[in-house]
Amino acid sequence: QVQLVESGGGLVQAGGSLRLSCAASGRTFSTYNMGWLRQAPGKEREFVAAISWSGGSTTYADSVKGRFTISRDNAKNTVYLEMNSLKPEDTAVYYCGSAVRWSVRSRDFGSWGQGTQVTVSS
């Protein structure tokens, strides 16, 4: 397994941008598919984006498609989430997780970090 630490969250106005980072420890990072998920107050954790172990495949939730970009640097054991054109409904705690198989289901991701808060003001 990998241990994950998310960072880069903050307060931003609607229409703004943020870049989240997820640093992983462990030699096996490059063998895992990675994902970003988020949880808003009173809501279940939901899938946002995923990237394959090689970085060759990505997929996004419809709600963020065209605005968010997931990427990874296996040499740095880091996965990123570039978020543009942010909306108030993007406000949530964002988590990264690892997955053995390719999935868009929140429950298939594990090894969560502490999360990073993203707040988008209107």
GROMACS .gro file of N, CA and C in nm:
model
  366
    1GLN      N    1   0.083  -0.119   0.000
    1GLN     CA    2   0.000   0.000   0.000
    1GLN      C    3   0.087   0.125   0.000
    2VAL      N    4   0.023   0.237  -0.032
    2VAL     CA    5   0.092   0.364  -0.028
    2VAL      C    6   0.027   0.452   0.078
    3GLN      N    7   0.107   0.544   0.129
    3GLN     CA    8   0.055   0.646   0.219
    3GLN      C    9   0.046   0.776   0.141
    4LEU      N   10  -0.064   0.846   0.159
    4LEU     CA   11  -0.093   0.962   0.073
    4LEU      C   12  -0.113   1.088   0.157
    5VAL      N   13  -0.061   1.200   0.106
    5VAL     CA   14  -0.077   1.329   0.172
    5VAL      C   15  -0.120   1.431   0.066
    6GLU      N   16  -0.242   1.484   0.086
    6GLU     CA   17  -0.295   1.583  -0.008
    6GLU      C   18  -0.259   1.723   0.038
    7SER      N   19  -0.245   1.814  -0.059
    7SER     CA   20  -0.219   1.955  -0.028
    7SER      C   21  -0.265   2.041  -0.145
    8GLY      N   22  -0.268   2.172  -0.120
    8GLY     CA   23  -0.298   2.266  -0.228
    8GLY      C   24  -0.437   2.327  -0.224
    9GLY      N   25  -0.518   2.285  -0.129
    9GLY     CA   26  -0.651   2.341  -0.120
    9GLY      C   27  -0.648   2.485  -0.069
   10GLY      N   28  -0.765   2.548  -0.070
   10GLY     CA   29  -0.772   2.684  -0.022
   10GLY      C   30  -0.906   2.748  -0.057
   11LEU      N   31  -0.911   2.878  -0.037
   11LEU     CA   32  -1.031   2.956  -0.067
   11LEU      C   33  -1.008   3.031  -0.198
   12VAL      N   34  -1.103   3.019  -0.289
   12VAL     CA   35  -1.089   3.082  -0.419
   12VAL      C   36  -1.226   3.132  -0.463
   13GLN      N   37  -1.227   3.237  -0.542
   13GLN     CA   38  -1.354   3.288  -0.595
   13GLN      C   39  -1.400   3.203  -0.713
   14ALA      N   40  -1.527   3.204  -0.737
   14ALA     CA   41  -1.582   3.133  -0.852
   14ALA      C   42  -1.513   3.179  -0.979
   15GLY      N   43  -1.481   3.083  -1.063
   15GLY     CA   44  -1.407   3.113  -1.185
   15GLY      C   45  -1.257   3.100  -1.171
   16GLY      N   46  -1.211   3.086  -1.047
   16GLY     CA   47  -1.068   3.076  -1.021
   16GLY      C   48  -1.015   2.935  -1.040
   17SER      N   49  -0.886   2.919  -1.006
   17SER     CA   50  -0.817   2.793  -1.027
   17SER      C   51  -0.738   2.753  -0.903
   18LEU      N   52  -0.721   2.623  -0.888
   18LEU     CA   53  -0.635   2.566  -0.785
   18LEU      C   54  -0.568   2.442  -0.841
   19ARG      N   55  -0.452   2.410  -0.785
   19ARG     CA   56  -0.384   2.288  -0.822
   19ARG      C   57  -0.359   2.207  -0.696
   20LEU      N   58  -0.419   2.090  -0.690
   20LEU     CA   59  -0.400   2.001  -0.577
   20LEU      C   60  -0.287   1.903  -0.606
   21SER      N   61  -0.217   1.866  -0.500
   21SER     CA   62  -0.112   1.766  -0.512
   21SER      C   63  -0.137   1.654  -0.412
   22CYS      N   64  -0.093   1.537  -0.448
   22CYS     CA   65  -0.103   1.421  -0.359
   22CYS      C   66   0.031   1.350  -0.363
   23ALA      N   67   0.104   1.357  -0.254
   23ALA     CA   68   0.235   1.294  -0.245
   23ALA      C   69   0.221   1.156  -0.184
   24ALA      N   70   0.284   1.059  -0.247
   24ALA     CA   71   0.274   0.921  -0.202
   24ALA      C   72   0.408   0.870  -0.154
   25SER      N   73   0.404   0.791  -0.051
   25SER     CA   74   0.526   0.722  -0.006
   25SER      C   75   0.511   0.575  -0.040
   26GLY      N   76   0.623   0.510  -0.058
   26GLY     CA   77   0.617   0.369  -0.094
   26GLY      C   78   0.665   0.345  -0.235
   27ARG      N   79   0.731   0.234  -0.253
   27ARG     CA   80   0.792   0.204  -0.382
   27ARG      C   81   0.693   0.159  -0.487
   28THR      N   82   0.570   0.129  -0.445
   28THR     CA   83   0.474   0.071  -0.538
   28THR      C   84   0.380   0.173  -0.599
   29PHE      N   85   0.403   0.302  -0.578
   29PHE     CA   86   0.313   0.405  -0.629
   29PHE      C   87   0.285   0.388  -0.777
   30SER      N   88   0.388   0.363  -0.855
   30SER     CA   89   0.373   0.358  -1.000
   30SER      C   90   0.293   0.237  -1.048
   31THR      N   91   0.259   0.147  -0.958
   31THR     CA   92   0.180   0.031  -0.998
   31THR      C   93   0.031   0.051  -0.973
   32TYR      N   94  -0.006   0.161  -0.908
   32TYR     CA   95  -0.145   0.186  -0.872
   32TYR      C   96  -0.213   0.285  -0.966
   33ASN      N   97  -0.338   0.257  -0.998
   33ASN     CA   98  -0.423   0.361  -1.053
   33ASN      C   99  -0.455   0.458  -0.940
   34MET      N  100  -0.466   0.586  -0.972
   34MET     CA  101  -0.489   0.686  -0.869
   34MET      C  102  -0.614   0.767  -0.902
   35GLY      N  103  -0.678   0.815  -0.797
   35GLY     CA  104  -0.799   0.893  -0.819
   35GLY      C  105  -0.811   1.008  -0.723
   36TRP      N  106  -0.890   1.104  -0.762
   36TRP     CA  107  -0.930   1.213  -0.675
   36TRP      C  108  -1.080   1.198  -0.649
   37LEU      N  109  -1.117   1.215  -0.526
   37LEU     CA  110  -1.256   1.210  -0.485
   37LEU      C  111  -1.282   1.328  -0.394
   38ARG      N  112  -1.407   1.360  -0.371
   38ARG     CA  113  -1.439   1.473  -0.286
   38ARG      C  114  -1.563   1.444  -0.202
   39GLN      N  115  -1.570   1.513  -0.091
   39GLN     CA  116  -1.684   1.498  -0.002
   39GLN      C  117  -1.727   1.633   0.050
   40ALA      N  118  -1.848   1.671   0.015
   40ALA     CA  119  -1.906   1.795   0.063
   40ALA      C  120  -1.983   1.767   0.192
   41PRO      N  121  -2.003   1.869   0.274
   41PRO     CA  122  -2.075   1.849   0.401
   41PRO      C  123  -2.212   1.785   0.379
   42GLY      N  124  -2.237   1.680   0.453
   42GLY     CA  125  -2.367   1.614   0.444
   42GLY      C  126  -2.385   1.524   0.324
   43LYS      N  127  -2.281   1.507   0.247
   43LYS     CA  128  -2.291   1.425   0.126
   43LYS      C  129  -2.190   1.311   0.131
   44GLU      N  130  -2.215   1.211   0.049
   44GLU     CA  131  -2.122   1.100   0.041
   44GLU      C  132  -2.001   1.140  -0.044
   45ARG      N  133  -1.892   1.066  -0.021
   45ARG     CA  134  -1.773   1.089  -0.101
   45ARG      C  135  -1.804   1.051  -0.245
   46GLU      N  136  -1.764   1.136  -0.340
   46GLU     CA  137  -1.794   1.110  -0.479
   46GLU      C  138  -1.667   1.112  -0.564
   47PHE      N  139  -1.672   1.034  -0.670
   47PHE     CA  140  -1.561   1.025  -0.763
   47PHE      C  141  -1.547   1.155  -0.841
   48VAL      N  142  -1.421   1.197  -0.862
   48VAL     CA  143  -1.394   1.317  -0.941
   48VAL      C  144  -1.315   1.282  -1.068
   49ALA      N  145  -1.202   1.213  -1.050
   49ALA     CA  146  -1.116   1.182  -1.164
   49ALA      C  147  -1.025   1.066  -1.129
   50ALA      N  148  -0.979   0.996  -1.231
   50ALA     CA  149  -0.885   0.887  -1.211
   50ALA      C  150  -0.782   0.887  -1.323
   51ILE      N  151  -0.666   0.832  -1.291
   51ILE     CA  152  -0.558   0.819  -1.388
   51ILE      C  153  -0.496   0.681  -1.372
   52SER      N  154  -0.464   0.618  -1.484
   52SER     CA  155  -0.406   0.484  -1.478
   52SER      C  156  -0.264   0.488  -1.426
   53TRP      N  157  -0.211   0.370  -1.393
   53TRP     CA  158  -0.079   0.363  -1.333
   53TRP      C  159   0.028   0.425  -1.422
   54SER      N  160   0.011   0.415  -1.554
   54SER     CA  161   0.110   0.469  -1.648
   54SER      C  162   0.084   0.614  -1.682
   55GLY      N  163  -0.035   0.663  -1.649
   55GLY     CA  164  -0.075   0.797  -1.690
   55GLY      C  165  -0.137   0.801  -1.828
   56GLY      N  166  -0.149   0.687  -1.892
   56GLY     CA  167  -0.198   0.684  -2.028
   56GLY      C  168  -0.348   0.696  -2.043
   57SER      N  169  -0.420   0.671  -1.935
   57SER     CA  170  -0.566   0.680  -1.939
   57SER      C  171  -0.616   0.767  -1.825
   58THR      N  172  -0.715   0.848  -1.855
   58THR     CA  173  -0.779   0.931  -1.754
   58THR      C  174  -0.930   0.927  -1.775
   59THR      N  175  -1.002   0.955  -1.669
   59THR     CA  176  -1.147   0.964  -1.680
   59THR      C  177  -1.197   1.062  -1.574
   60TYR      N  178  -1.312   1.124  -1.602
   60TYR     CA  179  -1.362   1.230  -1.516
   60TYR      C  180  -1.512   1.215  -1.492
   61ALA      N  181  -1.554   1.264  -1.377
   61ALA     CA  182  -1.697   1.277  -1.354
   61ALA      C  183  -1.752   1.383  -1.449
   62ASP      N  184  -1.876   1.366  -1.490
   62ASP     CA  185  -1.936   1.462  -1.583
   62ASP      C  186  -1.935   1.604  -1.527
   63SER      N  187  -1.947   1.616  -1.397
   63SER     CA  188  -1.956   1.748  -1.334
   63SER      C  189  -1.828   1.829  -1.344
   64VAL      N  190  -1.715   1.762  -1.371
   64VAL     CA  191  -1.587   1.834  -1.377
   64VAL      C  192  -1.520   1.824  -1.513
   65LYS      N  193  -1.578   1.747  -1.602
   65LYS     CA  194  -1.518   1.726  -1.732
   65LYS      C  195  -1.502   1.859  -1.806
   66GLY      N  196  -1.382   1.879  -1.860
   66GLY     CA  197  -1.353   2.004  -1.930
   66GLY      C  198  -1.299   2.113  -1.841
   67ARG      N  199  -1.309   2.095  -1.710
   67ARG     CA  200  -1.260   2.197  -1.616
   67ARG      C  201  -1.142   2.146  -1.533
   68PHE      N  202  -1.142   2.018  -1.501
   68PHE     CA  203  -1.038   1.959  -1.418
   68PHE      C  204  -0.947   1.869  -1.503
   69THR      N  205  -0.821   1.863  -1.464
   69THR     CA  206  -0.725   1.775  -1.531
   69THR      C  207  -0.643   1.700  -1.427
   70ILE      N  208  -0.643   1.568  -1.437
   70ILE     CA  209  -0.563   1.485  -1.348
   70ILE      C  210  -0.435   1.446  -1.421
   71SER      N  211  -0.325   1.443  -1.347
   71SER     CA  212  -0.197   1.401  -1.403
   71SER      C  213  -0.114   1.338  -1.294
   72ARG      N  214  -0.006   1.274  -1.332
   72ARG     CA  215   0.083   1.212  -1.233
   72ARG      C  216   0.226   1.219  -1.281
   73ASP      N  217   0.317   1.216  -1.183
   73ASP     CA  218   0.459   1.210  -1.209
   73ASP      C  219   0.512   1.094  -1.126
   74ASN      N  220   0.533   0.981  -1.188
   74ASN     CA  221   0.577   0.864  -1.113
   74ASN      C  222   0.718   0.879  -1.057
   75ALA      N  223   0.800   0.961  -1.121
   75ALA     CA  224   0.934   0.984  -1.069
   75ALA      C  225   0.930   1.061  -0.937
   76LYS      N  226   0.824   1.140  -0.920
   76LYS     CA  227   0.809   1.218  -0.796
   76LYS      C  228   0.705   1.158  -0.702
   77ASN      N  229   0.648   1.044  -0.740
   77ASN     CA  230   0.545   0.980  -0.656
   77ASN      C  231   0.432   1.078  -0.623
   78THR      N  232   0.386   1.151  -0.722
   78THR     CA  233   0.286   1.255  -0.699
   78THR      C  234   0.179   1.252  -0.807
   79VAL      N  235   0.056   1.275  -0.764
   79VAL     CA  236  -0.055   1.291  -0.856
   79VAL      C  237  -0.114   1.430  -0.833
   80TYR      N  238  -0.161   1.491  -0.940
   80TYR     CA  239  -0.209   1.629  -0.936
   80TYR      C  240  -0.354   1.637  -0.984
   81LEU      N  241  -0.420   1.743  -0.941
   81LEU     CA  242  -0.551   1.776  -0.995
   81LEU      C  243  -0.554   1.926  -1.021
   82GLU      N  244  -0.552   1.962  -1.148
   82GLU     CA  245  -0.562   2.101  -1.189
   82GLU      C  246  -0.710   2.133  -1.204
   83MET      N  247  -0.755   2.234  -1.130
   83MET     CA  248  -0.897   2.270  -1.129
   83MET      C  249  -0.913   2.412  -1.179
   84ASN      N  250  -0.985   2.427  -1.287
   84ASN     CA  251  -1.012   2.558  -1.346
   84ASN      C  252  -1.161   2.585  -1.348
   85SER      N  253  -1.196   2.711  -1.368
   85SER     CA  254  -1.336   2.752  -1.375
   85SER      C  255  -1.415   2.697  -1.257
   86LEU      N  256  -1.361   2.714  -1.141
   86LEU     CA  257  -1.423   2.656  -1.021
   86LEU      C  258  -1.558   2.718  -0.992
   87LYS      N  259  -1.647   2.636  -0.939
   87LYS     CA  260  -1.783   2.676  -0.906
   87LYS      C  261  -1.807   2.655  -0.757
   88PRO      N  262  -1.901   2.726  -0.699
   88PRO     CA  263  -1.932   2.704  -0.556
   88PRO      C  264  -1.965   2.558  -0.525
   89GLU      N  265  -2.026   2.488  -0.618
   89GLU     CA  266  -2.060   2.347  -0.595
   89GLU      C  267  -1.939   2.255  -0.595
   90ASP      N  268  -1.822   2.306  -0.628
   90ASP     CA  269  -1.699   2.228  -0.617
   90ASP      C  270  -1.645   2.228  -0.474
   91THR      N  271  -1.704   2.307  -0.387
   91THR     CA  272  -1.660   2.314  -0.248
   91THR      C  273  -1.672   2.179  -0.181
   92ALA      N  274  -1.562   2.130  -0.125
   92ALA     CA  275  -1.558   1.998  -0.064
   92ALA      C  276  -1.419   1.974  -0.007
   93VAL      N  277  -1.406   1.867   0.069
   93VAL     CA  278  -1.274   1.815   0.104
   93VAL      C  279  -1.234   1.718  -0.006
   94TYR      N  280  -1.117   1.739  -0.062
   94TYR     CA  281  -1.070   1.657  -0.172
   94TYR      C  282  -0.967   1.556  -0.120
   95TYR      N  283  -0.985   1.432  -0.161
   95TYR     CA  284  -0.898   1.323  -0.121
   95TYR      C  285  -0.840   1.255  -0.244
   96CYS      N  286  -0.719   1.206  -0.231
   96CYS     CA  287  -0.669   1.116  -0.334
   96CYS      C  288  -0.667   0.975  -0.277
   97GLY      N  289  -0.680   0.880  -0.364
   97GLY     CA  290  -0.682   0.741  -0.325
   97GLY      C  291  -0.618   0.654  -0.430
   98SER      N  292  -0.579   0.536  -0.390
   98SER     CA  293  -0.518   0.441  -0.482
   98SER      C  294  -0.614   0.327  -0.509
   99ALA      N  295  -0.602   0.268  -0.626
   99ALA     CA  296  -0.688   0.157  -0.664
   99ALA      C  297  -0.609   0.054  -0.741
  100VAL      N  298  -0.633  -0.070  -0.708
  100VAL     CA  299  -0.566  -0.179  -0.779
  100VAL      C  300  -0.622  -0.194  -0.920
  101ARG      N  301  -0.754  -0.182  -0.932
  101ARG     CA  302  -0.815  -0.197  -1.064
  101ARG      C  303  -0.870  -0.063  -1.112
  102TRP      N  304  -0.893  -0.053  -1.239
  102TRP     CA  305  -0.946   0.068  -1.300
  102TRP      C  306  -1.092   0.084  -1.259
  103SER      N  307  -1.124   0.199  -1.201
  103SER     CA  308  -1.258   0.215  -1.146
  103SER      C  309  -1.296   0.362  -1.139
  104VAL      N  310  -1.427   0.387  -1.141
  104VAL     CA  311  -1.480   0.521  -1.117
  104VAL      C  312  -1.570   0.517  -0.993
  105ARG      N  313  -1.559   0.411  -0.915
  105ARG     CA  314  -1.638   0.399  -0.794
  105ARG      C  315  -1.555   0.438  -0.672
  106SER      N  316  -1.612   0.524  -0.593
  106SER     CA  317  -1.541   0.574  -0.476
  106SER      C  318  -1.494   0.459  -0.387
  107ARG      N  319  -1.576   0.358  -0.371
  107ARG     CA  320  -1.544   0.249  -0.279
  107ARG      C  321  -1.425   0.165  -0.323
  108ASP      N  322  -1.383   0.176  -0.449
  108ASP     CA  323  -1.269   0.098  -0.497
  108ASP      C  324  -1.135   0.165  -0.469
  109PHE      N  325  -1.141   0.286  -0.414
  109PHE     CA  326  -1.018   0.359  -0.384
  109PHE      C  327  -0.992   0.352  -0.234
  110GLY      N  328  -0.863   0.341  -0.197
  110GLY     CA  329  -0.829   0.335  -0.057
  110GLY      C  330  -0.702   0.413  -0.029
  111SER      N  331  -0.649   0.390   0.090
  111SER     CA  332  -0.527   0.458   0.137
  111SER      C  333  -0.544   0.608   0.139
  112TRP      N  334  -0.661   0.654   0.183
  112TRP     CA  335  -0.688   0.798   0.184
  112TRP      C  336  -0.590   0.873   0.271
  113GLY      N  337  -0.563   0.998   0.230
  113GLY     CA  338  -0.490   1.089   0.316
  113GLY      C  339  -0.589   1.164   0.403
  114GLN      N  340  -0.543   1.277   0.459
  114GLN     CA  341  -0.630   1.356   0.546
  114GLN      C  342  -0.723   1.447   0.468
  115GLY      N  343  -0.697   1.461   0.339
  115GLY     CA  344  -0.779   1.548   0.256
  115GLY      C  345  -0.732   1.692   0.260
  116THR      N  346  -0.778   1.769   0.164
  116THR     CA  347  -0.747   1.912   0.159
  116THR      C  348  -0.875   1.987   0.123
  117GLN      N  349  -0.903   2.092   0.199
  117GLN     CA  350  -1.029   2.165   0.183
  117GLN      C  351  -1.021   2.262   0.066
  118VAL      N  352  -1.121   2.255  -0.019
  118VAL     CA  353  -1.138   2.351  -0.128
  118VAL      C  354  -1.269   2.424  -0.106
  119THR      N  355  -1.262   2.555  -0.098
  119THR     CA  356  -1.381   2.636  -0.079
  119THR      C  357  -1.390   2.739  -0.191
  120VAL      N  358  -1.501   2.738  -0.262
  120VAL     CA  359  -1.521   2.829  -0.374
  120VAL      C  360  -1.633   2.926  -0.337
  121SER      N  361  -1.600   3.053  -0.332
  121SER     CA  362  -1.699   3.153  -0.296
  121SER      C  363  -1.765   3.209  -0.422
  122SER      N  364  -1.891   3.247  -0.406
  122SER     CA  365  -1.966   3.299  -0.521
  122SER      C  366  -1.952   3.449  -0.534
   0.00000   0.00000   0.00000
